[in-house]
Short mmCIF file of C-alpha atoms and ligand atoms in Angstrom, two decimals:
data_model
loop_
_atom_site.label_atom_id
_atom_site.label_comp_id
_atom_site.label_asym_id
_atom_site.label_seq_id
_atom_site.Cartn_x
_atom_site.Cartn_y
_atom_site.Cartn_z
CA UNK A 1 0.36 0.38 -0.25
CA UNK A 2 2.92 2.33 0.72
CA UNK A 3 3.86 2.04 -2.60
CA UNK A 4 1.19 2.80 -4.35
CA UNK A 5 1.08 6.37 -2.01
CA UNK A 6 4.84 7.14 -3.78
CA UNK A 7 3.39 6.70 -7.21
CA UNK A 8 3.72 9.31 -9.40
CA UNK A 9 1.97 8.60 -12.72
CA UNK A 10 1.76 9.98 -16.28
CA UNK A 11 -1.83 10.34 -15.27
CA UNK A 12 -0.95 13.19 -11.93
CA UNK A 13 2.36 14.20 -13.41
CA UNK A 14 1.86 14.20 -17.19
CA UNK A 15 0.81 18.26 -17.47
CA UNK A 16 2.43 19.44 -14.39
CA UNK A 17 6.82 19.96 -16.01
CA UNK A 18 7.58 17.97 -18.66
CA UNK A 19 4.93 19.50 -20.90
CA UNK A 20 4.66 23.16 -19.31
CA UNK A 21 6.02 24.86 -21.86
CA UNK A 22 8.10 27.65 -19.87
CA UNK A 23 9.84 24.67 -18.39
CA UNK A 24 10.51 23.67 -21.57
CA UNK A 25 12.26 25.96 -22.40
CA UNK A 26 14.43 26.12 -19.74
CA UNK A 27 15.32 22.62 -20.48
CA UNK A 28 16.45 23.16 -23.52
CA UNK A 29 18.36 26.66 -23.03
CA UNK A 30 20.28 24.54 -20.64
CA UNK A 31 20.84 21.87 -22.45
CA UNK A 32 24.09 21.93 -23.79
CA UNK A 33 24.35 20.96 -27.78
CA UNK A 34 27.87 19.80 -27.41
CA UNK A 35 29.53 18.06 -24.42
CA UNK A 36 32.99 20.25 -23.38
CA UNK A 37 35.74 18.27 -24.49
CA UNK A 38 38.24 17.32 -21.60
CA UNK A 39 41.75 16.24 -22.34
CA UNK A 40 40.87 13.01 -20.81
CA UNK A 41 38.80 11.98 -23.83
CA UNK A 42 41.73 9.60 -25.52
CA UNK A 43 42.45 8.15 -22.65
CA UNK A 44 40.93 4.57 -22.58
CA UNK A 45 39.48 4.11 -18.91
CA UNK A 46 38.52 7.20 -19.14
CA UNK A 47 36.01 6.89 -22.42
CA UNK A 48 35.15 3.02 -20.77
CA UNK A 49 33.11 4.93 -17.38
CA UNK A 50 31.65 7.54 -19.43
CA UNK A 51 30.55 5.05 -21.98
CA UNK A 52 29.08 3.40 -18.93
CA UNK A 53 27.47 6.27 -16.67
CA UNK A 54 25.57 6.72 -19.85
CA UNK A 55 24.33 3.52 -19.84
CA UNK A 56 23.23 4.10 -16.27
CA UNK A 57 20.59 6.74 -17.32
CA UNK A 58 18.14 6.34 -16.60
CA UNK A 59 14.79 7.64 -18.67
CA UNK A 60 11.57 8.79 -17.80
CA UNK A 61 8.33 10.29 -20.12
CA UNK A 62 12.12 10.59 -23.18
CA UNK A 63 14.13 12.68 -20.18
CA UNK A 64 17.17 11.63 -18.95
CA UNK A 65 15.85 11.54 -15.38
CA UNK A 66 19.09 10.16 -13.85
CA UNK A 67 22.05 6.85 -13.11
CA UNK A 68 20.31 3.25 -11.94
CA UNK A 69 23.13 2.49 -8.58
CA UNK A 70 24.11 -0.06 -10.60
CA UNK A 71 24.22 -2.18 -14.38
CA UNK A 72 25.56 -5.72 -12.60
CA UNK A 73 21.97 -7.58 -11.65
CA UNK A 74 24.73 -10.90 -12.13
CA UNK A 75 23.21 -11.21 -8.26
CA UNK A 76 19.73 -10.02 -7.95
CA UNK A 77 18.67 -6.51 -8.73
CA UNK A 78 17.07 -5.95 -4.74
CA UNK A 79 17.34 -1.88 -5.50
CA UNK A 80 20.15 -1.61 -6.99
CA UNK A 81 18.33 -0.66 -10.53
CA UNK A 82 16.90 1.94 -8.49
CA UNK A 83 17.74 5.91 -8.94
CA UNK A 84 19.78 6.36 -5.17
CA UNK A 85 19.64 10.68 -4.44
CA UNK A 86 22.59 10.12 -3.19
CA UNK A 87 24.39 7.62 -5.43
CA UNK A 88 23.48 10.40 -8.77
CA UNK A 89 25.28 12.86 -6.72
CA UNK A 90 28.83 11.79 -8.63
CA UNK A 91 26.97 10.75 -11.98
CA UNK A 92 25.57 14.44 -11.48
CA UNK A 93 28.38 15.92 -10.76
CA UNK A 94 29.94 14.70 -14.29
CA UNK A 95 27.51 15.89 -15.63
CA UNK A 96 27.77 19.53 -14.83
CA UNK A 97 31.21 19.34 -15.21
CA UNK A 98 30.21 18.10 -19.10
CA UNK A 99 28.34 20.96 -19.32
CA UNK A 100 25.56 18.78 -19.97
CA UNK A 101 22.97 20.18 -17.61
CA UNK A 102 19.00 19.29 -18.83
CA UNK A 103 19.36 15.23 -16.67
CA UNK A 104 20.64 16.89 -13.26
CA UNK A 105 17.15 19.47 -13.90
CA UNK A 106 15.08 16.63 -14.70
CA UNK A 107 16.43 14.36 -11.25
CA UNK A 108 15.76 18.33 -9.84
CA UNK A 109 12.71 18.60 -10.71
CA UNK A 110 10.93 14.69 -10.53
CA UNK A 111 12.63 14.32 -7.00
CA UNK A 112 10.86 16.83 -5.76
CA UNK A 113 7.42 16.49 -7.57
CA UNK A 114 7.95 12.39 -5.04
CA UNK A 115 8.47 15.30 -2.23
CA UNK A 116 4.80 16.04 -2.26
CA UNK A 117 3.82 12.39 -2.70
CA UNK A 118 1.73 11.32 0.44
CA UNK A 119 4.04 8.34 2.33
CA UNK A 120 3.58 6.19 4.65
CA UNK A 121 4.65 2.59 6.67
CA UNK A 122 1.52 1.21 8.19
CA UNK A 123 -1.13 3.43 9.75
CA UNK A 124 1.76 5.86 10.48
CA UNK A 125 2.26 9.43 8.07
CA UNK A 126 5.90 10.57 7.62
CA UNK A 127 6.73 13.40 7.48
CA UNK A 128 6.27 15.80 3.91
CA UNK A 129 10.23 17.89 3.72
CA UNK A 130 10.81 13.62 3.71
CA UNK A 131 12.48 13.03 0.38
CA UNK A 132 13.01 9.82 -1.19
CA UNK A 133 16.06 7.51 -0.77
CA UNK A 134 15.45 6.14 -4.29
CA UNK A 135 12.91 5.69 -7.49
CA UNK A 136 12.02 3.64 -9.72
CA UNK A 137 10.75 3.40 -12.74
CA UNK A 138 8.27 1.43 -13.64
CA UNK A 139 6.95 1.46 -17.43
CA UNK A 140 3.87 -0.66 -18.92
CA UNK A 141 0.79 -0.42 -16.04
CA UNK A 142 -2.15 -1.13 -17.28
CA UNK A 143 -4.78 1.60 -16.78
CA UNK A 144 -7.94 0.75 -15.61
CA UNK A 145 -10.98 1.23 -18.36
CA UNK A 146 -8.45 1.46 -21.19
CA UNK A 147 -5.44 -2.09 -21.59
CA UNK A 148 -4.10 -1.21 -24.33
CA UNK A 149 -2.62 1.78 -22.61
CA UNK A 150 0.51 1.68 -20.23
CA UNK A 151 1.50 4.14 -17.98
CA UNK A 152 4.42 5.33 -16.77
CA UNK A 153 5.30 4.57 -13.15
CA UNK A 154 8.13 6.45 -10.57
CA UNK A 155 8.49 4.58 -7.93
CA UNK A 156 10.07 6.38 -4.97
CA UNK A 157 10.69 4.82 -1.27
CA UNK A 158 11.21 6.90 1.28
CA UNK A 159 12.67 4.09 3.62
CA UNK A 160 8.63 2.59 4.04
CA UNK A 161 10.08 -0.14 1.18
CA UNK A 162 13.87 0.03 2.40
CA UNK A 163 15.69 -2.49 4.27
CA UNK A 164 14.55 -1.48 7.69
CA UNK A 165 13.05 0.70 7.45
CA UNK A 166 14.64 4.42 8.40
CA UNK A 167 14.26 6.90 5.75
CA UNK A 168 17.70 8.82 4.19
CA UNK A 169 17.96 11.82 6.73
CA UNK A 170 20.69 12.95 3.79
CA UNK A 171 18.81 12.96 0.45
CA UNK A 172 16.88 16.68 1.28
CA UNK A 173 19.91 17.29 2.26
CA UNK A 174 22.18 16.84 -1.48
CA UNK A 175 18.93 18.02 -3.40
CA UNK A 176 20.07 21.48 -1.24
CA UNK A 177 23.45 20.44 -2.32
CA UNK A 178 22.91 19.73 -5.71
CA UNK A 179 20.74 22.71 -6.40
CA UNK A 180 23.06 24.76 -5.04
CA UNK A 181 25.60 22.47 -7.56
CA UNK A 182 23.57 23.35 -10.93
CA UNK A 183 22.90 26.98 -9.64
CA UNK A 184 27.05 27.81 -9.72
CA UNK A 185 27.12 25.20 -12.76
CA UNK A 186 24.95 27.99 -14.65
CA UNK A 187 24.91 30.29 -13.07
CA UNK A 188 21.44 30.71 -13.50
CA UNK A 189 19.01 31.14 -10.79
CA UNK A 190 15.56 30.70 -12.54
CA UNK A 191 15.69 26.77 -10.99
CA UNK A 192 16.25 27.61 -7.22
CA UNK A 193 13.86 30.52 -7.55
CA UNK A 194 10.93 28.54 -8.58
CA UNK A 195 8.13 28.57 -6.61
CA UNK A 196 8.09 24.97 -5.60
CA UNK A 197 12.22 24.73 -5.06
CA UNK A 198 11.70 27.59 -2.55
CA UNK A 199 8.83 24.54 -0.96
CA UNK A 200 10.64 21.89 -1.22
CA UNK A 201 13.52 23.22 0.66
CA UNK A 202 12.22 25.07 3.59
CA UNK A 203 9.57 21.52 3.70
CA UNK A 204 13.37 19.02 4.54
CA UNK A 205 14.85 22.16 6.26
CA UNK A 206 10.87 22.91 8.22
CA UNK A 207 12.41 18.69 9.79
CA UNK A 208 15.44 19.37 11.22
CA UNK A 209 15.12 22.75 12.05
CA UNK A 210 11.62 22.57 14.29
CA UNK A 211 12.54 23.01 18.09
CA UNK A 212 12.35 19.96 20.48
CA UNK A 213 13.82 18.48 22.92
CA UNK A 214 17.33 18.89 22.25
CA UNK A 215 19.78 20.22 24.38
CA UNK A 216 22.49 20.48 21.02
CA UNK A 217 22.24 22.05 17.36
CA UNK A 218 23.24 18.36 15.75
CA UNK A 219 20.27 16.54 14.66
CA UNK A 220 19.85 13.18 16.31
CA UNK A 221 18.88 10.84 13.95
CA UNK A 222 18.25 6.47 13.55
CA UNK A 223 20.94 4.77 12.79
CA UNK A 224 21.39 4.13 8.47
CA UNK A 225 19.62 6.93 7.74
CA UNK A 226 23.19 7.90 5.15
CA UNK A 227 25.44 5.68 2.91
CA UNK A 228 25.97 3.52 6.08
CA UNK A 229 22.32 2.60 5.37
CA UNK A 230 22.19 -0.43 7.85
CA UNK A 231 22.58 -0.66 11.29
CA UNK A 232 25.95 0.40 11.84
CA UNK A 233 26.09 2.13 15.37
CA UNK A 234 26.11 5.17 13.91
CA UNK A 235 22.19 6.16 15.23
CA UNK A 236 22.17 9.29 17.35
CA UNK A 237 24.44 12.56 15.29
CA UNK A 238 26.28 10.83 13.10
CA UNK A 239 28.81 12.63 11.03
CA UNK A 240 28.12 11.92 7.98
CA UNK A 241 24.77 13.91 8.99
CA UNK A 242 26.19 16.53 10.40
CA UNK A 243 28.24 17.57 8.00
CA UNK A 244 26.06 17.47 4.74
CA UNK A 245 23.23 19.62 7.40
CA UNK A 246 25.54 21.83 7.65
CA UNK A 247 26.54 21.78 4.16
CA UNK A 248 22.77 22.22 2.66
CA UNK A 249 22.22 24.84 5.66
CA UNK A 250 24.38 26.13 3.93
CA UNK A 251 23.49 26.60 0.93
CA UNK A 252 20.18 27.21 1.70
CA UNK A 253 21.05 30.34 2.32
CA UNK A 254 22.12 31.35 -0.80
CA UNK A 255 19.44 30.10 -2.69
CA UNK A 256 16.48 31.35 -0.68
CA UNK A 257 14.92 34.03 -1.22
CA UNK A 258 14.94 36.93 1.21
CA UNK A 259 11.51 38.64 0.26
CA UNK A 260 9.36 34.98 1.61
CA UNK A 261 12.13 32.91 3.46
CA UNK A 262 13.89 36.49 5.77
CA UNK A 263 12.78 35.25 8.88
CA UNK A 264 12.82 31.49 7.56
CA UNK A 265 17.33 32.42 6.64
CA UNK A 266 17.22 34.51 10.16
CA UNK A 267 16.75 30.36 11.63
CA UNK A 268 19.06 29.02 9.49
CA UNK A 269 21.50 31.29 11.09
CA UNK A 270 21.22 30.75 13.68
CA UNK A 271 21.70 27.57 13.96
CA UNK A 272 24.73 27.97 11.33
CA UNK A 273 27.10 29.24 14.30
CA UNK A 274 25.76 27.28 16.36
CA UNK A 275 26.58 24.39 14.53
CA UNK A 276 29.54 25.59 13.81
CA UNK A 277 30.67 26.20 17.28
CA UNK A 278 29.40 22.64 18.71
CA UNK A 279 31.38 20.34 15.58
CA UNK A 280 34.90 22.43 15.89
CA UNK A 281 34.78 22.17 19.57
CA UNK A 282 33.41 18.75 20.47
CA UNK A 283 33.61 16.58 17.58
CA UNK A 284 37.77 17.80 16.78
CA UNK A 285 39.89 15.26 17.82
CA UNK A 286 43.41 15.83 17.36
CA UNK A 287 46.71 14.32 20.13
CA UNK A 288 46.04 17.92 22.06
CA UNK A 289 42.26 17.12 22.29
CA UNK A 290 42.96 12.96 22.39
CA UNK A 291 44.93 13.98 26.00
CA UNK A 292 42.23 17.25 26.95
CA UNK A 293 39.60 13.99 27.23
CA UNK A 294 42.49 11.41 28.16
CA UNK A 295 42.95 13.83 31.65
CA UNK A 296 39.52 15.04 31.50
CA UNK A 297 37.51 14.62 35.65
CA UNK A 298 34.17 12.98 35.34
CA UNK A 299 30.54 14.02 37.25
CA UNK A 300 31.14 18.10 36.72
CA UNK A 301 27.78 19.72 36.91
CA UNK A 302 26.95 23.51 36.34
CA UNK A 303 28.32 26.21 33.53
CA UNK A 304 31.71 25.61 34.08
CA UNK A 305 32.08 21.30 33.42
CA UNK A 306 34.92 21.37 30.52
CA UNK A 307 34.18 17.53 30.28
CA UNK A 308 30.16 18.37 29.58
CA UNK A 309 28.89 14.87 27.60
CA UNK A 310 30.59 13.77 31.19
CA UNK A 311 32.71 11.17 28.93
CA UNK A 312 34.20 8.54 31.25
CA UNK A 313 38.55 8.74 30.14
CA UNK A 314 37.96 4.73 30.64
CA UNK A 315 35.65 4.52 27.90
CA UNK A 316 38.49 5.83 25.32
CA UNK A 317 38.97 2.50 22.60
CA UNK A 318 42.95 1.72 22.95
CA UNK A 319 43.32 2.25 19.27
CA UNK A 320 42.60 5.54 18.97
CA UNK A 321 45.85 6.03 21.22
CA UNK A 322 47.93 4.11 18.58
CA UNK A 323 46.15 5.62 15.32
CA UNK A 324 46.35 9.42 16.02
CA UNK A 325 49.68 11.16 14.91
CA UNK A 326 51.25 13.99 16.27
CA UNK A 327 50.37 15.91 12.98
CA UNK A 328 47.02 15.94 12.55
CA UNK A 329 43.39 15.00 13.43
CA UNK A 330 39.61 14.49 12.32
CA UNK A 331 36.05 15.03 13.07
CA UNK A 332 34.83 11.81 14.96
CA UNK A 333 31.30 9.19 14.68
CA UNK A 334 29.09 10.91 17.41
CA UNK A 335 28.57 13.11 20.63
CA UNK A 336 26.37 12.72 23.28
CA UNK A 337 26.87 11.57 26.18
CA UNK A 338 28.53 10.19 27.83
CA UNK A 339 29.14 8.39 25.34
CA UNK A 340 32.03 9.63 21.40
CA UNK A 341 32.71 7.30 18.45
CA UNK A 342 36.12 8.00 17.98
CA UNK A 343 36.12 6.07 14.42
CA UNK A 344 36.90 7.91 11.78
CA UNK A 345 33.91 8.36 8.84
CA UNK A 346 35.89 9.79 5.72
CA UNK A 347 32.48 11.40 3.94
CA UNK A 348 31.58 13.41 7.35
CA UNK A 349 35.65 14.93 6.92
CA UNK A 350 35.30 15.68 3.18
CA UNK A 351 31.48 16.78 3.68
CA UNK A 352 33.69 19.14 6.34
CA UNK A 353 36.10 20.92 4.55
CA UNK A 354 34.03 21.53 1.61
CA UNK A 355 31.35 23.42 3.65
CA UNK A 356 33.77 24.57 5.15
CA UNK A 357 32.87 23.57 8.22
CA UNK A 358 36.19 22.60 9.30
CA UNK A 359 38.49 25.99 9.65
CA UNK A 360 41.13 25.88 6.97
CA UNK A 361 43.57 24.35 10.19
CA UNK A 362 41.36 21.48 10.28
CA UNK A 363 41.13 20.78 6.74
CA UNK A 364 45.29 21.06 6.50
CA UNK A 365 44.69 19.02 9.67
CA UNK A 366 42.21 16.08 7.99
CA UNK A 367 44.97 15.47 5.13
CA UNK A 368 47.76 15.52 7.42
CA UNK A 369 45.78 12.44 8.90
CA UNK A 370 45.05 10.92 6.04
CA UNK A 371 48.81 11.08 4.87
CA UNK A 372 49.64 9.82 8.18
CA UNK A 373 47.48 6.46 7.90
CA UNK A 374 47.89 6.34 4.26
CA UNK A 375 48.05 2.10 4.81
CA UNK A 376 45.41 2.52 6.93
CA UNK A 377 42.43 5.50 5.62
CA UNK A 378 44.15 4.39 1.77
CA UNK A 379 45.31 1.08 2.00
CA UNK A 380 45.57 0.26 -1.97
CA UNK A 381 41.81 0.88 -2.59
CA UNK A 382 40.44 4.65 -2.33
CA UNK A 383 38.63 5.06 0.05
CA UNK A 384 38.02 3.55 4.25
CA UNK A 385 34.59 4.04 4.91
CA UNK A 386 35.37 4.41 8.23
CA UNK A 387 38.46 2.97 10.88
CA UNK A 388 38.93 0.62 12.48
CA UNK A 389 36.14 -1.98 12.26
CA UNK A 390 33.38 -2.92 14.87
CA UNK A 391 35.14 -6.28 17.18
CA UNK A 392 33.64 -8.87 17.35
CA UNK A 393 31.30 -7.94 19.99
CA UNK A 394 31.31 -4.82 18.77
CA UNK A 395 30.16 -6.16 15.88
CA UNK A 396 27.60 -7.84 17.67
CA UNK A 397 26.18 -5.23 19.19
CA UNK A 398 26.38 -2.05 17.05
CA UNK A 399 25.88 -3.78 14.20
CA UNK A 400 23.52 -6.63 16.01
CA UNK A 401 25.15 -10.02 13.61
CA UNK A 402 25.56 -8.74 10.20
CA UNK A 403 26.60 -9.93 7.81
CA UNK A 404 26.87 -8.37 5.43
CA UNK A 405 28.37 -5.59 7.58
CA UNK A 406 31.90 -8.36 8.63
CA UNK A 407 35.02 -6.98 9.65
CA UNK A 408 36.42 -5.25 7.02
CA UNK A 409 33.20 -5.10 5.47
CA UNK A 410 30.60 -3.85 2.89
CA UNK A 411 30.10 -0.22 5.73
CA UNK A 412 32.29 -1.39 8.98
CA UNK A 413 35.63 -0.87 7.28
CA UNK A 414 35.48 -1.86 4.23
CA UNK A 415 36.81 0.70 0.82
CA UNK A 416 34.43 2.27 -0.93
CA UNK A 417 35.99 3.30 -5.17
CA UNK A 418 32.79 6.25 -4.90
CA UNK A 419 34.09 8.45 -2.91
CA UNK A 420 37.50 9.58 -4.35
CA UNK A 421 35.83 12.60 -5.42
CA UNK A 422 34.87 13.86 -2.01
CA UNK A 423 38.51 13.59 -0.75
CA UNK A 424 39.96 14.90 -4.43
CA UNK A 425 37.51 17.76 -4.27
CA UNK A 426 38.46 17.88 0.07
CA UNK A 427 42.83 17.79 -1.64
CA UNK A 428 42.13 20.55 -4.05
CA UNK A 429 40.03 23.03 -1.71
CA UNK A 430 43.34 22.56 0.79
CA UNK A 431 45.81 22.67 -2.91
CA UNK A 432 46.75 19.29 -1.35
CA UNK A 433 45.76 17.73 -5.55
CA UNK A 434 48.75 15.73 -5.06
CA UNK A 435 46.92 13.26 -2.17
CA UNK A 436 44.93 12.28 -4.75
CA UNK A 437 46.09 12.08 -7.25
CA UNK A 438 47.84 9.54 -5.40
CA UNK A 439 44.54 8.26 -5.01
CA UNK A 440 43.18 8.07 -7.97
CA UNK A 441 46.35 5.79 -9.65
CA UNK A 442 45.72 3.35 -6.52
CA UNK A 443 42.50 2.97 -8.13
CA UNK A 444 43.62 3.37 -11.55
CA UNK A 445 45.39 -0.09 -11.10
CA UNK A 446 42.48 -1.98 -10.63
CA UNK A 447 38.80 0.05 -11.08
CA UNK A 448 38.43 -0.57 -14.68
CA UNK A 449 40.39 -4.09 -14.16
CA UNK A 450 37.95 -5.03 -11.33
CA UNK A 451 34.73 -4.51 -13.53
CA UNK A 452 33.79 -1.13 -11.05
CA UNK A 453 33.17 -2.61 -8.18
CA UNK A 454 31.04 -0.94 -5.58
CA UNK A 455 33.25 -1.82 -2.66
CA UNK A 456 37.06 -4.15 -1.16
CA UNK A 457 37.69 -5.98 1.59
CA UNK A 458 40.78 -6.03 3.60
CA UNK A 459 42.41 -4.41 6.24
CA UNK A 460 44.26 -2.76 3.17
CA UNK A 461 40.64 -3.69 0.97
CA UNK A 462 42.38 -6.19 -1.25
CA UNK A 463 39.71 -7.97 -1.43
CA UNK A 464 36.51 -7.64 -3.90
CA UNK A 465 33.81 -7.14 -1.19
CA UNK A 466 31.80 -10.13 -0.58
CA UNK A 467 28.32 -9.38 -1.79
CA UNK A 468 29.75 -5.86 -4.01
CA UNK A 469 28.29 -5.02 -7.24
CA UNK A 470 29.94 -5.07 -10.30
CA UNK A 471 29.45 -2.36 -13.05
CA UNK A 472 28.67 0.42 -9.29
CA UNK A 473 27.81 3.67 -10.89
CA UNK A 474 29.00 5.89 -7.50
CA UNK A 475 32.45 4.79 -8.43
CA UNK A 476 31.98 4.58 -12.16
CA UNK A 477 31.21 8.35 -12.10
CA UNK A 478 33.38 9.72 -9.11
CA UNK A 479 36.74 8.67 -10.34
CA UNK A 480 34.97 10.56 -13.26
CA UNK A 481 33.83 13.92 -10.90
CA UNK A 482 37.86 12.66 -9.54
CA UNK A 483 39.43 12.56 -13.62
CA UNK A 484 37.70 15.95 -13.61
CA UNK A 485 38.52 18.00 -11.41
CA UNK A 486 42.03 16.91 -11.03
CA UNK A 487 42.34 18.17 -14.64
CA UNK A 488 40.08 21.40 -13.92
CA UNK A 489 40.73 22.92 -10.38
CA UNK A 490 37.43 25.16 -11.00
CA UNK A 491 35.22 22.69 -11.42
CA UNK A 492 35.79 22.79 -6.77
CA UNK A 493 33.21 25.99 -7.65
CA UNK A 494 30.49 23.92 -8.23
CA UNK A 495 30.79 22.26 -4.83
CA UNK A 496 32.99 23.70 -2.22
CA UNK A 497 31.79 26.50 -0.55
CA UNK A 498 33.77 29.13 1.15
CA UNK A 499 34.31 29.33 4.88
CA UNK A 500 31.57 32.32 5.69
CA UNK A 501 33.03 34.67 8.15
CA UNK A 502 28.98 35.78 9.32
CA UNK A 503 28.98 31.93 10.98
CA UNK A 504 32.57 32.02 12.30
CA UNK A 505 31.93 31.47 16.35
CA UNK A 506 34.14 33.66 18.46
CA UNK A 507 37.14 31.56 19.77
CA UNK A 508 36.36 29.60 22.13
CA UNK A 509 36.38 29.43 25.33
CA UNK A 510 34.68 27.36 28.72
CA UNK A 511 33.04 30.82 30.13
CA UNK A 512 31.17 31.89 26.21
CA UNK A 513 28.56 28.51 26.96
CA UNK A 514 27.77 30.26 29.83
CA UNK A 515 24.42 32.03 29.51
CA UNK A 516 24.68 35.74 29.47
CA UNK A 517 22.93 36.25 33.21
CA UNK A 518 26.48 33.98 34.32
CA UNK A 519 28.31 36.44 31.87
CA UNK A 520 28.00 39.41 33.74
CA UNK A 521 26.86 41.37 29.78
CA UNK A 522 23.09 42.10 29.57
C1 GLC B 601 24.79 0.17 -0.54
C2 GLC B 601 24.93 1.38 -0.19
C3 GLC B 601 24.83 3.22 -0.38
C4 GLC B 601 23.52 3.21 -1.25
C5 GLC B 601 23.39 2.03 -2.13
C6 GLC B 601 22.99 1.86 -3.22
O1 GLC B 601 23.63 -0.47 -0.34
O2 GLC B 601 25.21 1.45 0.99
O3 GLC B 601 24.42 4.31 0.51
O4 GLC B 601 23.24 4.26 -1.92
O5 GLC B 601 24.02 0.66 -1.73
O6 GLC B 601 23.73 1.79 -4.51
#
């Protein structure tokens, strides 16, 4: 039943975007008849990757609307034949960099329309602002009263059919980030200023900005609501979601129109300031900070507490002391009362660099860490999604003994070439492209030969993942984006944000966390 509710068919969509003259005109204007050439156009691996990417394109009513997750259906398609919002991001960027804009615009509009579907699980209605994690195209349903005519259908998954029934919190954020990327790539605000896009952004962010019982500016999430989309012990305040939340808020500030969004923009800016302060002070870990936490006093009460979350130093796992270099640092996986998850997650750290959630020094430190711990974080195939893998006890508790997430496999310490573009972009932003070049060279040794695998297993990422798909679109698109970024670093402007002075928190001291009345000024 839930599936029916999230369906968009010819019947209820026909006249909206695709047949709307205005829309068709803008789509045509956005179309670049001659894709931009790159110097890699003669490179065989690059050519092959583009061929695969083009084969993965999904069409709806004659329009390209996205790319499917993987072309490999040898082991049963499951949902790999769907267009995943998060997976489409590198595909979209590759198309934008090549000057092929239409597919991105169509994707943004179709997913926006799907957002309005009624969605729910059993009798529980899901929030209006939710963006689907994925959607699929179905052809030729027989229509009642007209058995001859088929109907093209888009079916969205908001979590009601996903394994574990978890909503993808990251989808809405990626959608806003992509709308911003499209606007940057084209210099054209006519799409983002359309009332439905303005409304879509507000719907997504209203869910996140709603006041509740929170005592922190971070966003409380269920496990499995991001790229690691199964139970992995990342419930609470996972870095991936916080960094994407931050970036989406910043993109929304650029895109929202002042006239009817002024109050909304002010709410976002206040949240950004608080979030910046919180993330930079409590999620950041380097040698010095580790030493501070190691010596924390516990059971502190009142506003003057240093160990605000009452982290028990004995809960620091042994591996962190060996892992932490003298030079380097990173945003840890999660911080909540009495619980710090010290694991490294690459996506959150790269998005922190790209969005300027990380200060310049923090960005440099993250790349220092990658260099210092190359064997662990890059190994033989870039890049480790998380480090280290959970031990057997942690695995049974945190993943619920998930056979897909065993030690050094899949999300639990597996290596994902699809993340290469994020690191490349982060390296270029920090002025250290040579690190990305090294990682890309590693990927080039195997990716095409292994048929563009989804992920690799093992401590060094040597083994093709146990349940990995071939021809995984984000591995293909991630490679293309990395190459194009390195060749033309100005493409970075599509996806990276410079630091915004307005949201820069003032120097962090203990007293700044006191309520104003205790600080002695009005
Ligand atoms: C896997 C990944 C997820 C991705 C999906 C489709 O479940 O963990 O992040 O979106 O496959 O490729």
